[in-house]
Coordinates of C-alpha atoms in Angstrom, one line a residue:
M1 CA -11.7 26.2 10.2
S2 CA -12.5 28.3 6.9
I3 CA -12.2 26.4 3.7
P4 CA -9.8 28.6 1.0
R5 CA -12.0 29.9 -1.6
R6 CA -10.1 28.1 -4.6
T7 CA -10.9 24.7 -2.9
L8 CA -14.6 25.7 -3.0
A9 CA -14.0 26.9 -6.5
V10 CA -12.4 24.0 -7.9
V11 CA -15.2 21.5 -5.9
A12 CA -18.1 24.0 -7.1
I13 CA -16.5 23.4 -11.0
W14 CA -16.5 19.6 -10.5
A15 CA -19.5 19.0 -9.4
A16 CA -21.3 21.5 -11.8
T17 CA -19.7 19.7 -14.3
R18 CA -20.4 16.5 -13.4
Y19 CA -24.3 17.3 -12.9
L20 CA -24.1 18.6 -16.6
L21 CA -22.2 15.1 -17.7
L22 CA -24.8 13.2 -15.9
L23 CA -28.0 15.0 -17.7
C24 CA -25.9 13.9 -21.3
V25 CA -25.6 10.5 -20.6
F26 CA -28.8 9.9 -19.5
G27 CA -30.5 11.8 -22.4
V28 CA -31.9 14.8 -20.4
L29 CA -29.5 17.2 -22.2
V30 CA -28.8 16.0 -26.1
V31 CA -25.1 16.7 -27.5
P32 CA -25.4 16.9 -31.5
G33 CA -24.1 13.9 -33.6
P34 CA -23.6 10.4 -32.9
D35 CA -24.8 8.7 -29.4
V36 CA -21.7 8.1 -27.7
T37 CA -23.8 6.2 -25.0
S38 CA -24.6 3.5 -27.7
D39 CA -21.4 1.6 -26.9
V40 CA -22.8 1.0 -23.2
H41 CA -26.2 0.2 -24.1
V42 CA -25.3 -2.3 -26.9
I43 CA -21.4 -3.3 -27.3
Y44 CA -20.3 -3.2 -23.3
Q45 CA -23.6 -5.1 -22.5
G46 CA -23.4 -7.7 -25.2
W47 CA -20.2 -8.4 -24.2
S48 CA -21.0 -8.7 -20.3
Q49 CA -23.9 -11.3 -21.4
V50 CA -20.8 -13.5 -23.4
L51 CA -18.5 -13.2 -20.2
G52 CA -21.6 -13.9 -17.9
T53 CA -21.3 -17.3 -19.7
G54 CA -18.1 -18.2 -18.5
T55 CA -15.6 -17.1 -21.9
Y56 CA -14.1 -14.1 -23.6
P57 CA -15.9 -12.9 -26.7
L58 CA -14.0 -15.2 -28.9
D59 CA -15.6 -14.3 -32.3
D60 CA -16.1 -10.6 -31.7
V61 CA -13.2 -8.6 -33.5
T62 CA -14.4 -5.5 -32.0
W63 CA -12.8 -7.0 -28.4
Q64 CA -9.2 -5.8 -28.4
Y65 CA -8.9 -5.3 -24.7
P66 CA -6.4 -7.1 -22.3
P67 CA -8.2 -9.7 -20.0
L68 CA -9.1 -7.8 -16.9
A69 CA -11.2 -5.6 -19.1
A70 CA -13.8 -8.1 -18.3
L71 CA -13.7 -6.7 -14.7
A72 CA -14.7 -3.2 -15.9
I73 CA -17.0 -4.5 -18.4
L74 CA -18.9 -6.7 -15.8
S75 CA -18.6 -4.3 -13.1
P76 CA -22.1 -2.8 -13.4
A77 CA -23.3 -6.2 -11.8
A78 CA -21.8 -4.7 -8.7
L79 CA -25.3 -2.6 -8.7
P80 CA -27.8 -5.2 -9.1
F81 CA -30.7 -2.4 -8.4
L82 CA -29.8 -0.6 -11.5
D83 CA -30.1 -1.6 -15.3
Y84 CA -26.7 -2.1 -17.0
A85 CA -26.0 1.6 -18.5
T86 CA -27.3 3.2 -15.4
A87 CA -24.9 1.0 -13.3
F88 CA -21.9 1.9 -15.8
F89 CA -22.6 5.5 -15.6
A90 CA -22.8 5.7 -11.7
L91 CA -19.5 3.6 -11.7
A92 CA -17.8 5.8 -14.2
F93 CA -19.0 8.7 -11.8
L94 CA -17.4 7.4 -9.0
A95 CA -14.2 6.5 -10.5
D96 CA -14.1 10.5 -11.5
L97 CA -14.8 11.2 -8.0
L98 CA -12.1 9.2 -6.7
V99 CA -9.3 10.5 -9.3
F100 CA -10.6 14.1 -7.8
A101 CA -10.6 13.1 -4.5
L102 CA -6.9 12.0 -4.9
L103 CA -5.9 15.0 -6.7
M104 CA -7.5 17.1 -3.8
Y105 CA -5.7 15.4 -1.1
A106 CA -2.5 15.2 -2.9
A107 CA -3.1 19.2 -3.2
G108 CA -3.0 19.5 0.7
R109 CA 0.4 18.0 1.4
P110 CA 3.5 20.1 1.9
G111 CA 4.8 21.5 -1.9
K112 CA 2.2 20.4 -3.6
S113 CA -0.4 22.0 -5.8
S114 CA -4.2 22.3 -6.5
K115 CA -3.3 22.7 -10.3
G116 CA -3.9 18.7 -10.8
A117 CA -7.1 19.0 -9.7
W118 CA -8.4 21.8 -11.4
M119 CA -6.8 20.2 -14.5
W120 CA -9.1 17.2 -13.7
A121 CA -12.2 19.0 -13.1
L122 CA -11.8 21.2 -16.2
G123 CA -10.6 18.5 -18.7
V124 CA -13.0 16.0 -18.3
P125 CA -16.0 18.0 -19.2
L126 CA -14.2 19.2 -22.0
L127 CA -14.3 15.7 -23.6
G128 CA -18.3 16.0 -23.1
P129 CA -20.5 12.4 -22.4
T130 CA -17.8 10.4 -24.1
A131 CA -15.8 10.8 -20.7
Y132 CA -18.8 8.8 -19.1
A133 CA -19.3 6.3 -21.7
R134 CA -16.0 4.6 -21.9
Y135 CA -14.4 2.5 -19.5
D136 CA -11.1 4.3 -20.0
L137 CA -12.0 6.5 -16.9
M138 CA -11.7 3.8 -14.4
V139 CA -8.5 2.8 -16.1
T140 CA -7.3 6.5 -15.7
A141 CA -8.4 6.3 -12.1
V142 CA -6.0 3.3 -11.5
A143 CA -3.3 5.1 -13.2
V144 CA -3.5 8.3 -11.2
A145 CA -3.7 6.3 -7.9
A146 CA -0.4 4.3 -9.2
L147 CA 1.4 7.3 -9.7
L148 CA 0.3 9.3 -6.6
A149 CA 1.1 6.3 -4.8
G150 CA 4.4 5.4 -6.1
A151 CA 6.5 8.2 -4.8
R152 CA 6.3 6.7 -1.2
H153 CA 5.1 3.0 -2.1
P154 CA 7.2 1.8 -5.1
R155 CA 5.2 -1.5 -4.9
I156 CA 1.9 0.1 -4.9
L157 CA 3.1 1.7 -8.0
G158 CA 4.0 -1.4 -9.7
A159 CA 0.9 -3.7 -8.4
L160 CA -1.3 -0.9 -10.0
A161 CA 0.6 -0.5 -13.0
A162 CA 0.0 -4.4 -13.5
V163 CA -3.6 -4.1 -13.2
G164 CA -3.9 -1.0 -15.4
A165 CA -1.9 -2.8 -18.2
L166 CA -4.0 -5.6 -18.0
L167 CA -7.1 -3.6 -18.3
K168 CA -5.9 -1.4 -21.2
V169 CA -2.1 -1.6 -21.6
W170 CA -1.2 1.8 -21.8
P171 CA -0.5 2.0 -18.2
V172 CA 2.7 -0.3 -18.6
L173 CA 4.2 3.0 -19.4
L174 CA 3.8 4.5 -15.9
L175 CA 7.3 2.5 -15.2
V176 CA 9.2 4.4 -17.5
R177 CA 11.2 5.9 -14.5
A178 CA 9.9 3.6 -11.8
P179 CA 12.6 1.8 -9.3
R180 CA 13.4 -1.6 -9.4
R181 CA 11.2 -3.0 -6.6
A182 CA 8.3 -1.4 -8.8
L183 CA 9.4 -3.2 -11.8
T184 CA 9.4 -6.5 -10.4
T185 CA 6.3 -6.3 -8.5
A186 CA 4.6 -5.0 -11.9
A187 CA 6.2 -8.3 -13.2
V188 CA 5.1 -10.6 -10.9
C189 CA 1.3 -9.1 -10.6
A190 CA 0.9 -9.2 -14.3
A191 CA 2.3 -12.4 -14.8
G192 CA -0.1 -14.1 -12.1
L193 CA -3.0 -12.1 -13.3
L194 CA -2.5 -13.4 -16.5
V195 CA -2.2 -16.9 -15.5
A196 CA -5.6 -16.5 -13.7
C197 CA -7.5 -14.9 -16.4
A198 CA -6.5 -17.9 -18.8
A199 CA -7.0 -20.2 -16.2
A200 CA -10.7 -18.7 -15.6
A201 CA -12.2 -18.4 -19.2
P202 CA -10.6 -19.2 -22.8
G203 CA -9.6 -16.5 -25.0
A204 CA -7.8 -14.3 -22.5
L205 CA -5.2 -13.6 -25.2
A206 CA -7.7 -13.0 -28.3
F207 CA -7.3 -9.4 -28.4
L208 CA -3.8 -9.4 -29.3
T209 CA -4.8 -11.0 -33.2
F210 CA -7.6 -8.4 -32.9
Q211 CA -5.6 -5.7 -32.4
R212 CA -3.1 -6.4 -34.9
E213 CA -5.3 -6.2 -37.5
R214 CA -6.4 -2.7 -36.8
G215 CA -5.8 0.0 -39.7
T216 CA -5.5 3.9 -40.0
E217 CA -8.3 5.5 -38.0
V218 CA -10.2 8.8 -39.4
E219 CA -9.1 10.9 -36.6
S220 CA -5.4 9.5 -36.3
L221 CA -2.3 11.7 -37.3
G222 CA -1.9 9.5 -40.1
A223 CA -5.4 9.5 -41.4
L224 CA -4.6 13.4 -42.5
V225 CA -2.6 12.1 -45.5
F226 CA -5.8 10.1 -46.8
Q227 CA -8.1 13.1 -45.7
V228 CA -6.0 15.3 -48.0
A229 CA -5.9 12.9 -50.6
R230 CA -9.1 12.0 -50.9
H231 CA -9.7 15.6 -52.6
A232 CA -6.6 14.9 -55.1
G233 CA -8.4 11.6 -56.3
W234 CA -7.1 9.1 -53.9
R235 CA -9.4 6.0 -54.9
G236 CA -10.2 4.7 -51.1
R237 CA -13.1 4.6 -48.6
V238 CA -14.2 5.1 -45.4
Q239 CA -15.7 2.2 -43.3
L240 CA -16.6 0.7 -40.0
N241 CA -13.5 -1.9 -39.4
Y242 CA -13.0 -3.8 -36.0
G243 CA -15.2 -1.4 -34.0
S244 CA -13.7 2.1 -35.4
V245 CA -14.2 4.4 -38.5
E246 CA -11.0 3.6 -40.6
F247 CA -9.5 4.4 -44.0
L248 CA -9.4 1.3 -46.4
G249 CA -7.3 1.4 -49.8
P250 CA -4.4 1.9 -51.2
Y251 CA -1.3 2.9 -49.1
V252 CA -3.2 2.4 -46.1
P253 CA -1.2 -0.3 -44.9
L254 CA 2.1 1.8 -45.7
V255 CA 0.9 4.6 -43.8
S256 CA -0.1 2.1 -41.0
A257 CA 3.5 0.7 -40.7
L258 CA 4.9 4.5 -40.3
A259 CA 2.7 5.1 -37.6
M260 CA 4.0 2.0 -35.7
A261 CA 7.5 2.6 -37.1
L262 CA 7.2 6.0 -35.2
S263 CA 5.7 4.6 -32.1
V264 CA 9.2 2.2 -32.3
L265 CA 11.4 5.4 -32.7
A266 CA 9.2 6.9 -29.5
L267 CA 9.7 3.8 -27.4
G268 CA 13.6 4.3 -28.4
W269 CA 14.0 7.7 -27.5
L270 CA 12.2 7.1 -24.2
V271 CA 15.1 4.1 -23.8
L272 CA 17.8 6.6 -24.3
W273 CA 16.5 9.1 -21.9
R274 CA 16.1 6.2 -19.1
V275 CA 19.6 5.3 -19.8
R276 CA 21.2 8.7 -20.1
F277 CA 19.1 10.0 -16.6
R278 CA 21.7 9.7 -13.6
G279 CA 21.2 10.8 -10.2
S280 CA 18.1 11.4 -7.9
P281 CA 15.2 12.3 -10.0
R282 CA 12.8 15.3 -8.6
P283 CA 9.9 14.1 -7.0
S284 CA 7.7 15.1 -10.5
T285 CA 10.0 13.1 -12.5
P286 CA 8.1 9.7 -12.6
A287 CA 4.6 11.5 -13.4
D288 CA 6.4 14.0 -16.0
A289 CA 7.9 10.4 -17.9
A290 CA 4.9 8.6 -18.1
F291 CA 2.9 11.4 -19.3
T292 CA 5.6 11.9 -21.8
A293 CA 5.5 8.3 -22.9
V294 CA 1.6 8.0 -23.0
L295 CA 1.6 11.3 -25.1
L296 CA 4.0 10.0 -27.6
F297 CA 2.5 6.7 -27.6
T298 CA -0.9 8.2 -28.1
T299 CA -0.1 11.0 -31.0
T300 CA 1.7 8.1 -32.9
S301 CA -1.1 5.7 -32.8
R302 CA -2.8 4.3 -35.9
V303 CA -5.8 5.0 -33.8
I304 CA -6.9 8.2 -31.7
S305 CA -10.2 7.7 -30.0
P306 CA -11.6 10.5 -28.2
Q307 CA -11.6 8.8 -25.0
Y308 CA -7.7 8.6 -25.1
L309 CA -7.5 12.1 -24.2
L310 CA -8.9 11.0 -20.6
W311 CA -5.8 9.4 -20.2
L312 CA -3.7 12.7 -21.1
V313 CA -5.9 14.8 -18.7
G314 CA -5.5 12.3 -16.0
L315 CA -1.6 11.9 -16.1
A316 CA -1.3 16.0 -16.7
A317 CA -3.3 16.2 -13.6
V318 CA -0.9 14.0 -11.7
C319 CA 2.3 16.2 -13.1
L320 CA 0.7 19.5 -12.2
V321 CA 0.1 18.3 -8.6
F322 CA 4.3 18.9 -8.3
R323 CA 5.1 22.5 -8.5
R324 CA 8.3 21.7 -10.0
T325 CA 6.9 19.8 -12.9
A326 CA 8.5 20.4 -16.4
M327 CA 4.9 19.5 -17.7
V328 CA 3.1 22.8 -17.2
L329 CA 2.7 23.9 -21.1
P330 CA 2.0 20.6 -22.4
A331 CA -0.4 20.1 -20.0
R332 CA -2.3 23.1 -21.2
L333 CA -2.2 22.1 -24.7
V334 CA -3.6 18.8 -23.9
L335 CA -6.7 20.6 -21.9
I336 CA -6.9 22.5 -25.3
A337 CA -6.7 19.6 -27.6
T338 CA -9.6 17.7 -25.2
G339 CA -12.2 20.7 -25.9
V340 CA -11.2 20.5 -29.7
T341 CA -11.5 16.7 -29.7
F342 CA -15.4 17.1 -28.4
L343 CA -15.9 19.2 -31.2
E344 CA -14.5 16.5 -33.7
F345 CA -16.4 14.2 -31.9
P346 CA -19.3 13.7 -31.5
I347 CA -20.6 17.3 -32.5
W348 CA -19.3 17.6 -35.9
F349 CA -17.9 14.0 -36.5
S350 CA -19.7 13.7 -39.6
H351 CA -17.2 16.3 -41.4
V352 CA -14.6 14.3 -40.2
V353 CA -15.7 11.1 -41.6
A354 CA -16.8 13.4 -45.0
G355 CA -13.4 14.9 -45.2
D356 CA -14.8 18.5 -45.9
W357 CA -12.5 21.6 -45.0
L358 CA -14.3 21.8 -41.4
G359 CA -13.3 17.9 -40.9
I360 CA -10.0 18.5 -41.6
L361 CA -9.5 22.1 -40.0
L362 CA -10.4 20.1 -36.8
L363 CA -8.1 17.1 -37.0
V364 CA -5.2 19.5 -38.1
V365 CA -5.5 21.7 -35.0
R366 CA -6.5 18.7 -32.5
N367 CA -3.3 16.6 -33.8
G368 CA -1.2 19.6 -34.2
L369 CA -1.9 20.3 -30.4
L370 CA -0.7 17.0 -29.5
V371 CA 2.4 16.8 -31.8
T372 CA 3.3 20.3 -30.3
A373 CA 2.6 19.0 -26.9
S374 CA 4.9 15.8 -27.4
L375 CA 7.6 17.6 -28.8
L376 CA 7.6 20.0 -26.0
A377 CA 7.2 17.3 -23.3
C378 CA 10.3 15.6 -24.7
R379 CA 12.4 18.7 -24.7
H380 CA 11.4 19.4 -21.4
L381 CA 11.8 15.8 -19.9
W382 CA 15.6 15.8 -21.5
R383 CA 16.8 18.8 -20.2
S384 CA 15.3 17.7 -16.4
A385 CA 17.5 14.7 -16.6
P386 CA 20.9 15.3 -14.8
P387 CA 24.1 14.9 -17.0
P388 CA 26.1 11.8 -16.6
R389 CA 28.6 12.3 -13.9
A390 CA 32.2 12.9 -15.3
S391 CA 35.0 10.6 -14.1
F392 CA 37.7 12.8 -12.2
P393 CA 41.5 11.8 -12.0
S394 CA 41.6 12.7 -8.7
N395 CA 39.7 9.5 -7.6
T396 CA 42.6 7.6 -8.7
T397 CA 44.9 10.1 -6.9
R398 CA 43.3 9.8 -3.9
A399 CA 43.0 6.2 -3.6
T400 CA 46.7 6.2 -4.4
A401 CA 47.6 8.4 -1.7
R402 CA 45.6 5.8 0.7
E403 CA 47.4 3.3 -0.3
T404 CA 50.9 5.2 0.0
P405 CA 51.0 6.8 3.8
G406 CA 53.2 9.5 4.0
S407 CA 53.4 10.7 0.2
P408 CA 52.4 14.3 -0.5
S409 CA 48.9 13.8 -1.8
S410 CA 48.1 11.9 1.2
N411 CA 47.8 15.5 3.3
K412 CA 44.2 16.6 3.9
G413 CA 43.1 18.6 1.0
A414 CA 45.6 17.4 -1.7
G415 CA 44.5 15.3 -4.6
L416 CA 41.1 17.3 -5.1
R417 CA 42.1 19.0 -8.5
G418 CA 43.5 16.5 -11.3

C-alpha cells in the first residue's frame, strides 16, 4: 500500500522543521536577540528545585500558573539520565510529536482533512525556538487531544479540559460549546484536582494574587497606546515587572482596566452566542467556538507573550481537520501572525522595547492580524449558529385536533399552516 504524496510531504516538513528547532534550542544554530531558552535553564529549573521541597514558589511573583503547572515544571525528572534543560526540550519535542500524530490520525478518518496537520507542521516552527522553550506546547497538546476526543467522548473532553485549565487556565474555554456531560465532568475533575493540589503542597492558589498584579506588557494590544505616546512626551518607562517587560507610569492602570473590560465584553458575546445557538451543531462547531474564544481572550489580554500563539495554532489546526469549518481565513491570519511574532520576539525585540518605528510596525502588523482574525472568527461563528426555532400556531391547532375527534382539523394533513 503506497503512502500518498501529501502525507509524505507533511511528515517531511514536520521532521525537517523540528530538527531545526532542536538545533536552535541546543545552541547549534543561534537566533538573533535574547536567549529564549534562559527561562528553562534558570526560571523553570529554579522552580523545580523549590517544588521538589514540597511547596509552591510562595515568594516568587513570576510564579503565575495554576497548581498543575508544577507537573510540567517537574516533568524533566522523568528523564533522570538527562540534565534538566535537555530533558525539558525532549519532552517538548514529544508533545509536539503527539499533537502531529493526533492530527494525522484524525485526517485519515472519513470527512476529515490533512489541513490541520499542515497547520501544525508549519505554525510551530514559525514561532522559532520559543515553541520548545516554554511549557505551553504541553498544554496545547492536552487541548488538542481534548477537542479531537470530544466529538465522540464528551466526558474525556471535560476531563482533559479540567487538566488543561489547571495547567494554564485558558483550556477552560474549550467548554464554550461542550455538552452538559463534559461540563459536569470538567467541574468534578477540576474540584478534585484542586483539593489534591492544595493538600499536597502549600501555596497552590498563590498564582491568583500574582496574576492580579500584572500590568500592560509591551507586546500587547493596549501597549500600542504607550508605544506611540512615548514619542509624544508620555512620562512612563519600560521595566521588567512580574516576569515580563511591561509599561509602568501614568494611565497604565487605565489601559489595563480597559483591556480587562474588553475581555469581559468578549465573554459576554460568547455567552450571547451560546444562548442563541439552537439545534444540532456542525461537527466543527466545538472546535470553532474554542478557537474563537481563545483568540478573543488572547487579543484583548494585557499580556500577549509569544508562546500564546502556540495555543491559537493548535486550536486552528483542530478546526482545519474538519472540512466544513468556518475558521479557514482566521486560521491563515493566525499563521501569518505567528511568523510576525518570531520577528518581533526574539529577533527584533530590542526595537519593540525601544519603541522605534520598526518595533511599532511589527506590533501594529501582528496585533492587527489578531484583531482581524478575531472579528472574522466572531462573524463566522455567529453565522454558523442555527437561528432560534419559531413557534407556529399550527402546534396548538394540532393539539386541539387530537383532543377533539371528528373536528375538521383532525383530518390527515390539516393544521399544517396556521
